[in-house]
Amino acid sequence: MKTIIAACSQNLSGSRASVQAALRTLLAVPWPSQRDVRSVLQLLAVLQWVLSFLLLGTVSLVVLVYLLFTSFWLIPTLYLAWIIFDWDTPERGGRRLPCLRRWTVWEHFRDYFPVKLVKTHDLSPSHNYIIGSHPHGILCVGAFCNFITGSTGFEEMFPGIHSFLTTLAGNFRLPLFREYLMSGGLFPVTRRAIGYLLSQKGTGNAVAIVIGGAAESLSCRPGVTTLILRNRKGFVRMALRHGAFLVPSFSFGENDLFRQVVFEEGSWMRSIQRRFQKMMGFAPCVFYGRGLSSSRSRGFLPYARPITTVVGEPVTVPKVQNPSRELVDMYHERYIQALLKLFNDNKTKYGLSEMDELHIL
């Protein structure tokens, strides 16, 4: 009996010593600092955004098609019926949820790069505006962060002004993705949708349009400041028809977020990109960024580079129901000059040299 008791005592002592040793080892491990936690949260915020824009629409479509051939066929059937009933909503004001602009996740998203908004002139809430967003970059990070999320304080900087952002109309044909876009305040880049925002929602509305579009993304790479704008005049015509003032904006650092394999004009790969762009509305870019594990690895996440979006002085535009070509050309040229001035006045403040020039094609 004494032998059994002694053995149990030894086992208990050994277990107690093992637990104490384990606790000492655990306490010796350095806990993550607040900086480390913030870095992880910022990375996750950017990851969910990239995955949402690259995969949510396609994955949702595949899942719904798959469910049609299962016992859950009623779910996609009802949702597809809802889409048909709700087809015109994206072009008629959408379903914007203001609470989404205030999500904490967008603050982590902003701080990852970081993204900053700079105001140079006031915007009166008694007018409507079309904001030209330049450059397109790969994923329009600056435009999204500043004009869709409230993380950079757009509505605080411009009291009484409500910002919206336009994107490809085809995105609003994808299930679930369309709901995600509308809830954030995105609209199709169509005459009908833009016209509705500028004529049916009163004043104080600012519609941001990434004017260069898919064609501009093909030439996006660090150190290059080339815009597709010279023959893009539809936004000026829309501004004249609704009397919306034109506001240039430029996101310095947008082209530094990814590395892209740029194919030369005339090459067969460039030809494929152009054809795909004409058919689908967007260009398939071959690009890469950083990976999840390290900033030195390659992946699909953007590099952490500062983005500063500078909003310039509005160009006053009259309301003309049927503007002539000459009038459109005149205000288009005024807009280009205002954009060039904005770029030249701010380029040395935000990472460029005095020798850098803005090329407009």
GROMACS .gro file of C-alpha atoms in nm, residues 109-311:
model
  203
  109PHE     CA    1  -0.797   4.851  -4.552
  110ARG     CA    2  -0.700   5.221  -4.563
  111ASP     CA    3  -0.409   5.180  -4.322
  112TYR     CA    4  -0.257   4.887  -4.513
  113PHE     CA    5  -0.128   5.111  -4.794
  114PRO     CA    6  -0.207   5.375  -4.648
  115VAL     CA    7  -0.466   5.572  -4.852
  116LYS     CA    8  -0.508   5.945  -4.801
  117LEU     CA    9  -0.757   6.195  -4.943
  118VAL     CA   10  -0.648   6.555  -5.009
  119LYS     CA   11  -0.892   6.840  -5.067
  120THR     CA   12  -0.781   7.144  -5.267
  121HIS     CA   13  -1.116   7.323  -5.321
  122ASP     CA   14  -1.464   7.324  -5.173
  123LEU     CA   15  -1.756   7.156  -5.347
  124SER     CA   16  -2.089   7.330  -5.300
  125PRO     CA   17  -2.384   7.102  -5.211
  126SER     CA   18  -2.603   7.313  -5.439
  127HIS     CA   19  -2.450   7.145  -5.745
  128ASN     CA   20  -2.394   6.794  -5.876
  129TYR     CA   21  -2.051   6.675  -5.989
  130ILE     CA   22  -1.878   6.422  -6.209
  131ILE     CA   23  -1.541   6.335  -6.060
  132GLY     CA   24  -1.288   6.201  -6.306
  133SER     CA   25  -1.073   5.943  -6.128
  134HIS     CA   26  -0.721   5.884  -6.264
  135PRO     CA   27  -0.536   5.658  -6.316
  136HIS     CA   28  -0.724   5.328  -6.340
  137GLY     CA   29  -0.441   5.110  -6.211
  138ILE     CA   30  -0.520   4.740  -6.179
  139LEU     CA   31  -0.803   4.740  -5.922
  140CYS     CA   32  -0.886   5.111  -5.865
  141VAL     CA   33  -0.788   5.100  -5.497
  142GLY     CA   34  -0.775   5.478  -5.452
  143ALA     CA   35  -1.115   5.537  -5.611
  144PHE     CA   36  -1.280   5.261  -5.407
  145CYS     CA   37  -1.131   5.361  -5.073
  146ASN     CA   38  -1.203   5.733  -5.109
  147PHE     CA   39  -1.540   5.740  -5.286
  148ILE     CA   40  -1.709   5.425  -5.151
  149THR     CA   41  -1.580   5.376  -4.797
  150GLY     CA   42  -1.594   5.647  -4.535
  151SER     CA   43  -1.248   5.565  -4.405
  152THR     CA   44  -1.073   5.869  -4.555
  153GLY     CA   45  -1.342   6.119  -4.457
  154PHE     CA   46  -1.481   6.228  -4.794
  155GLU     CA   47  -1.819   6.340  -4.658
  156GLU     CA   48  -1.650   6.520  -4.367
  157MET     CA   49  -1.414   6.706  -4.602
  158PHE     CA   50  -1.698   6.791  -4.841
  159PRO     CA   51  -2.007   6.851  -4.624
  160GLY     CA   52  -2.335   6.789  -4.803
  161ILE     CA   53  -2.170   6.591  -5.086
  162HIS     CA   54  -2.253   6.222  -5.135
  163SER     CA   55  -2.003   6.025  -5.341
  164PHE     CA   56  -2.076   5.734  -5.575
  165LEU     CA   57  -1.852   5.520  -5.794
  166THR     CA   58  -1.931   5.361  -6.129
  167THR     CA   59  -1.803   5.027  -6.252
  168LEU     CA   60  -1.863   4.786  -6.541
  169ALA     CA   61  -2.230   4.719  -6.607
  170GLY     CA   62  -2.155   4.348  -6.653
  171ASN     CA   63  -2.069   4.318  -6.282
  172PHE     CA   64  -2.435   4.381  -6.200
  173ARG     CA   65  -2.539   4.072  -6.393
  174LEU     CA   66  -2.351   3.842  -6.157
  175PRO     CA   67  -2.556   3.694  -5.870
  176LEU     CA   68  -2.481   3.811  -5.515
  177PHE     CA   69  -2.195   4.026  -5.646
  178ARG     CA   70  -2.453   4.278  -5.771
  179GLU     CA   71  -2.601   4.301  -5.421
  180TYR     CA   72  -2.255   4.353  -5.274
  181LEU     CA   73  -2.176   4.632  -5.520
  182MET     CA   74  -2.508   4.812  -5.480
  183SER     CA   75  -2.493   4.801  -5.100
  184GLY     CA   76  -2.162   4.986  -5.114
  185GLY     CA   77  -2.287   5.259  -5.347
  186LEU     CA   78  -2.147   5.139  -5.679
  187PHE     CA   79  -2.344   5.187  -6.001
  188PRO     CA   80  -2.310   5.076  -6.364
  189VAL     CA   81  -2.110   5.311  -6.581
  190THR     CA   82  -2.406   5.367  -6.815
  191ARG     CA   83  -2.583   5.682  -6.931
  192ARG     CA   84  -2.904   5.575  -6.762
  193ALA     CA   85  -2.746   5.510  -6.422
  194ILE     CA   86  -2.534   5.826  -6.423
  195GLY     CA   87  -2.827   6.032  -6.553
  196TYR     CA   88  -3.047   5.904  -6.270
  197LEU     CA   89  -2.791   6.003  -6.005
  198LEU     CA   90  -2.750   6.351  -6.156
  199SER     CA   91  -3.118   6.425  -6.216
  200GLN     CA   92  -3.337   6.222  -5.978
  201LYS     CA   93  -3.157   6.251  -5.644
  202GLY     CA   94  -3.144   6.629  -5.601
  203THR     CA   95  -2.811   6.809  -5.562
  204GLY     CA   96  -2.494   6.736  -5.368
  205ASN     CA   97  -2.417   6.416  -5.560
  206ALA     CA   98  -2.067   6.340  -5.685
  207VAL     CA   99  -2.040   6.053  -5.933
  208ALA     CA  100  -1.683   5.926  -5.969
  209ILE     CA  101  -1.592   5.770  -6.305
  210VAL     CA  102  -1.262   5.594  -6.372
  211ILE     CA  103  -1.243   5.739  -6.721
  212GLY     CA  104  -0.945   5.545  -6.856
  213GLY     CA  105  -1.120   5.214  -6.796
  214ALA     CA  106  -0.991   4.876  -6.906
  215ALA     CA  107  -0.777   5.018  -7.186
  216GLU     CA  108  -0.576   5.219  -6.935
  217SER     CA  109  -0.517   4.921  -6.708
  218LEU     CA  110  -0.317   4.751  -6.987
  219SER     CA  111  -0.040   5.011  -6.959
  220CYS     CA  112  -0.042   5.025  -6.579
  221ARG     CA  113   0.301   4.978  -6.426
  222PRO     CA  114   0.522   5.157  -6.170
  223GLY     CA  115   0.679   5.481  -6.289
  224VAL     CA  116   0.435   5.523  -6.581
  225THR     CA  117   0.177   5.802  -6.580
  226THR     CA  118  -0.014   5.751  -6.905
  227LEU     CA  119  -0.388   5.817  -6.922
  228ILE     CA  120  -0.645   5.717  -7.185
  229LEU     CA  121  -0.847   6.037  -7.203
  230ARG     CA  122  -0.803   6.223  -7.532
  231ASN     CA  123  -1.098   6.050  -7.703
  232ARG     CA  124  -1.304   5.984  -7.391
  233LYS     CA  125  -1.568   6.258  -7.408
  234GLY     CA  126  -1.890   6.087  -7.305
  235PHE     CA  127  -1.854   6.202  -6.944
  236VAL     CA  128  -1.827   6.564  -7.062
  237ARG     CA  129  -2.145   6.530  -7.267
  238MET     CA  130  -2.324   6.385  -6.962
  239ALA     CA  131  -2.200   6.674  -6.749
  240LEU     CA  132  -2.333   6.928  -6.998
  241ARG     CA  133  -2.673   6.762  -7.026
  242HIS     CA  134  -2.722   6.769  -6.649
  243GLY     CA  135  -2.524   7.081  -6.560
  244ALA     CA  136  -2.287   6.879  -6.342
  245PHE     CA  137  -1.951   7.039  -6.269
  246LEU     CA  138  -1.640   6.844  -6.373
  247VAL     CA  139  -1.386   6.766  -6.099
  248PRO     CA  140  -1.045   6.612  -6.176
  249SER     CA  141  -0.883   6.381  -5.924
  250PHE     CA  142  -0.554   6.195  -5.934
  251SER     CA  143  -0.440   5.905  -5.714
  252PHE     CA  144  -0.064   5.925  -5.678
  253GLY     CA  145   0.083   5.579  -5.616
  254GLU     CA  146  -0.204   5.383  -5.776
  255ASN     CA  147   0.022   5.234  -6.043
  256ASP     CA  148   0.276   5.114  -5.784
  257LEU     CA  149   0.052   4.852  -5.621
  258PHE     CA  150   0.116   4.569  -5.869
  259ARG     CA  151   0.372   4.457  -6.124
  260GLN     CA  152   0.229   4.381  -6.466
  261VAL     CA  153   0.363   4.195  -6.765
  262VAL     CA  154   0.307   4.457  -7.037
  263PHE     CA  155   0.289   4.321  -7.390
  264GLU     CA  156   0.407   4.544  -7.670
  265GLU     CA  157   0.161   4.694  -7.915
  266GLY     CA  158   0.129   4.467  -8.218
  267SER     CA  159   0.212   4.147  -8.029
  268TRP     CA  160  -0.032   3.857  -8.040
  269MET     CA  161  -0.091   3.871  -7.664
  270ARG     CA  162  -0.175   4.242  -7.685
  271SER     CA  163  -0.416   4.162  -7.965
  272ILE     CA  164  -0.590   3.900  -7.749
  273GLN     CA  165  -0.619   4.150  -7.464
  274ARG     CA  166  -0.775   4.411  -7.693
  275ARG     CA  167  -1.027   4.165  -7.838
  276PHE     CA  168  -1.123   4.038  -7.496
  277GLN     CA  169  -1.167   4.396  -7.378
  278LYS     CA  170  -1.406   4.476  -7.665
  279MET     CA  171  -1.613   4.163  -7.604
  280MET     CA  172  -1.626   4.156  -7.225
  281GLY     CA  173  -1.566   4.519  -7.127
  282PHE     CA  174  -1.249   4.452  -6.929
  283ALA     CA  175  -0.895   4.352  -7.016
  284PRO     CA  176  -0.726   4.036  -6.881
  285CYS     CA  177  -0.406   4.171  -6.725
  286VAL     CA  178  -0.113   3.949  -6.632
  287PHE     CA  179  -0.007   4.098  -6.300
  288TYR     CA  180   0.125   4.000  -5.960
  289GLY     CA  181   0.173   4.153  -5.619
  290ARG     CA  182   0.281   4.023  -5.282
  291GLY     CA  183   0.186   3.694  -5.121
  292LEU     CA  184   0.017   3.621  -4.791
  293SER     CA  185   0.324   3.494  -4.610
  294SER     CA  186   0.564   3.776  -4.685
  295SER     CA  187   0.592   4.105  -4.872
  296ARG     CA  188   0.884   3.949  -5.060
  297SER     CA  189   0.680   3.656  -5.191
  298ARG     CA  190   0.465   3.679  -5.503
  299GLY     CA  191   0.088   3.661  -5.499
  300PHE     CA  192  -0.228   3.849  -5.586
  301LEU     CA  193  -0.235   4.103  -5.300
  302PRO     CA  194  -0.131   4.463  -5.370
  303TYR     CA  195   0.198   4.590  -5.236
  304ALA     CA  196   0.174   4.827  -4.940
  305ARG     CA  197   0.247   5.154  -5.119
  306PRO     CA  198   0.107   5.495  -5.018
  307ILE     CA  199  -0.184   5.624  -5.228
  308THR     CA  200  -0.276   5.991  -5.212
  309THR     CA  201  -0.590   6.096  -5.397
  310VAL     CA  202  -0.598   6.468  -5.465
  311VAL     CA  203  -0.935   6.620  -5.558
   0.00000   0.00000   0.00000
